Amino acid sequence: MRRLITVLLLLTVFLAGCDSIDPEESAVFEPVINTVHELQVIVGGIFGLYLVLIMVRIYYERKKVKILQDIRYDLDHSNMDKGIAYSRHRQGRFKAFVGKITQLYHNRK
């Protein structure tokens, strides 16, 4: 792949100065010039399609995340109504430790 890119870059640099070629020499380089132009169109088209596919993927991933957030919201409210622990109800280790200590303190009274 690197060799192909190197060859294409060299041909592009070489063909950049093709405006000053004599008519006899341009007939020799005409197939190479046409091939390079066709390759530029093909590579540009593939790159464009790749960008479009990335944009579509980002759109659908954001849509999926939004749906998952809505599901979590609905489940949280359903669990709150039923008195079950929910996602925002979870505590870290420190908060759980402090909660147990305060609970023991209040139970002593």
Coordinates of C-alpha atoms in Angstrom, one line a residue:
M1 CA 0.0 0.0 0.0
R2 CA 2.8 2.4 0.8
R3 CA 4.5 1.6 -2.5
L4 CA 1.3 2.4 -4.3
I5 CA 0.9 5.7 -2.5
T6 CA 4.5 6.6 -3.2
V7 CA 4.2 5.8 -6.9
L8 CA 1.0 7.9 -7.1
L9 CA 2.6 10.8 -5.3
L10 CA 5.7 10.7 -7.6
L11 CA 3.5 10.5 -10.6
T12 CA 1.4 13.5 -9.4
V13 CA 4.6 15.5 -8.7
F14 CA 6.0 14.5 -12.1
L15 CA 2.8 15.3 -13.9
A16 CA 2.4 18.6 -12.2
G17 CA 4.8 20.1 -14.7
C18 CA 3.1 18.5 -17.7
D19 CA 2.0 21.9 -19.1
S20 CA 5.4 22.5 -20.6
I21 CA 5.7 19.2 -22.4
D22 CA 6.0 19.2 -26.2
P23 CA 3.1 17.7 -28.2
E24 CA 5.2 14.6 -29.2
E25 CA 6.1 13.9 -25.6
S26 CA 2.5 14.5 -24.4
A27 CA 1.3 11.7 -26.6
V28 CA 3.7 9.3 -24.7
F29 CA 2.5 10.5 -21.3
E30 CA -1.2 10.7 -22.2
P31 CA -2.1 7.2 -20.9
V32 CA -0.3 7.8 -17.6
I33 CA -2.0 11.2 -17.2
N34 CA -5.4 9.7 -17.9
T35 CA -4.8 6.9 -15.5
V36 CA -3.7 9.2 -12.7
H37 CA -6.8 11.4 -13.2
E38 CA -9.1 8.3 -13.1
L39 CA -7.3 7.1 -9.9
Q40 CA -7.8 10.5 -8.4
V41 CA -11.5 10.4 -9.1
I42 CA -11.8 6.8 -7.7
V43 CA -9.8 7.5 -4.5
G44 CA -11.7 10.8 -4.0
G45 CA -15.0 8.9 -4.4
I46 CA -14.0 6.2 -1.9
F47 CA -12.9 8.9 0.6
G48 CA -16.2 10.7 0.2
L49 CA -18.2 7.6 0.7
Y50 CA -16.1 6.8 3.8
L51 CA -16.9 10.2 5.2
V52 CA -20.6 9.8 4.5
L53 CA -20.6 6.4 6.2
I54 CA -18.9 7.8 9.3
M55 CA -21.5 10.6 9.5
V56 CA -24.3 8.1 9.2
R57 CA -22.7 5.9 11.9
I58 CA -22.4 8.9 14.2
Y59 CA -26.0 9.8 13.6
Y60 CA -27.3 6.3 14.4
E61 CA -25.0 5.9 17.4
R62 CA -26.4 9.1 18.9
K63 CA -29.9 8.0 18.2
K64 CA -29.2 4.7 19.9
V65 CA -27.8 6.4 23.0
K66 CA -30.8 8.7 23.2
I67 CA -33.1 5.6 23.1
L68 CA -31.1 3.9 25.8
Q69 CA -31.3 7.0 28.0
D70 CA -35.1 7.1 27.5
I71 CA -35.3 3.4 28.5
R72 CA -33.2 4.0 31.6
Y73 CA -35.4 7.0 32.6
D74 CA -38.6 4.9 32.2
L75 CA -37.1 2.1 34.2
D76 CA -35.9 4.4 37.0
H77 CA -39.4 5.9 37.3
S78 CA -41.0 2.5 37.3
N79 CA -38.6 1.3 40.0
M80 CA -39.2 4.5 42.1
D81 CA -42.9 3.8 42.0
K82 CA -42.4 0.2 43.1
G83 CA -39.8 1.1 45.8
I84 CA -37.0 -0.7 44.1
A85 CA -33.4 0.6 43.8
Y86 CA -32.8 2.5 40.6
S87 CA -29.7 3.7 38.7
R88 CA -29.4 7.1 40.5
H89 CA -30.0 5.5 43.8
R90 CA -26.7 3.7 43.7
Q91 CA -24.1 5.0 46.1
G92 CA -20.3 4.8 46.1
R93 CA -18.4 3.0 48.8
F94 CA -17.8 6.2 50.8
K95 CA -21.4 7.3 50.7
A96 CA -22.5 3.8 51.7
F97 CA -20.1 3.7 54.6
V98 CA -21.2 7.1 55.8
G99 CA -24.9 6.1 55.4
K100 CA -24.4 3.0 57.5
I101 CA -22.7 5.0 60.3
T102 CA -25.4 7.6 60.3
Q103 CA -28.0 4.8 60.3
L104 CA -26.4 3.2 63.3
Y105 CA -26.2 6.5 65.1
H106 CA -29.9 7.2 64.5
N107 CA -30.9 3.6 65.6
R108 CA -29.1 4.1 68.9
K109 CA -31.4 7.0 69.9

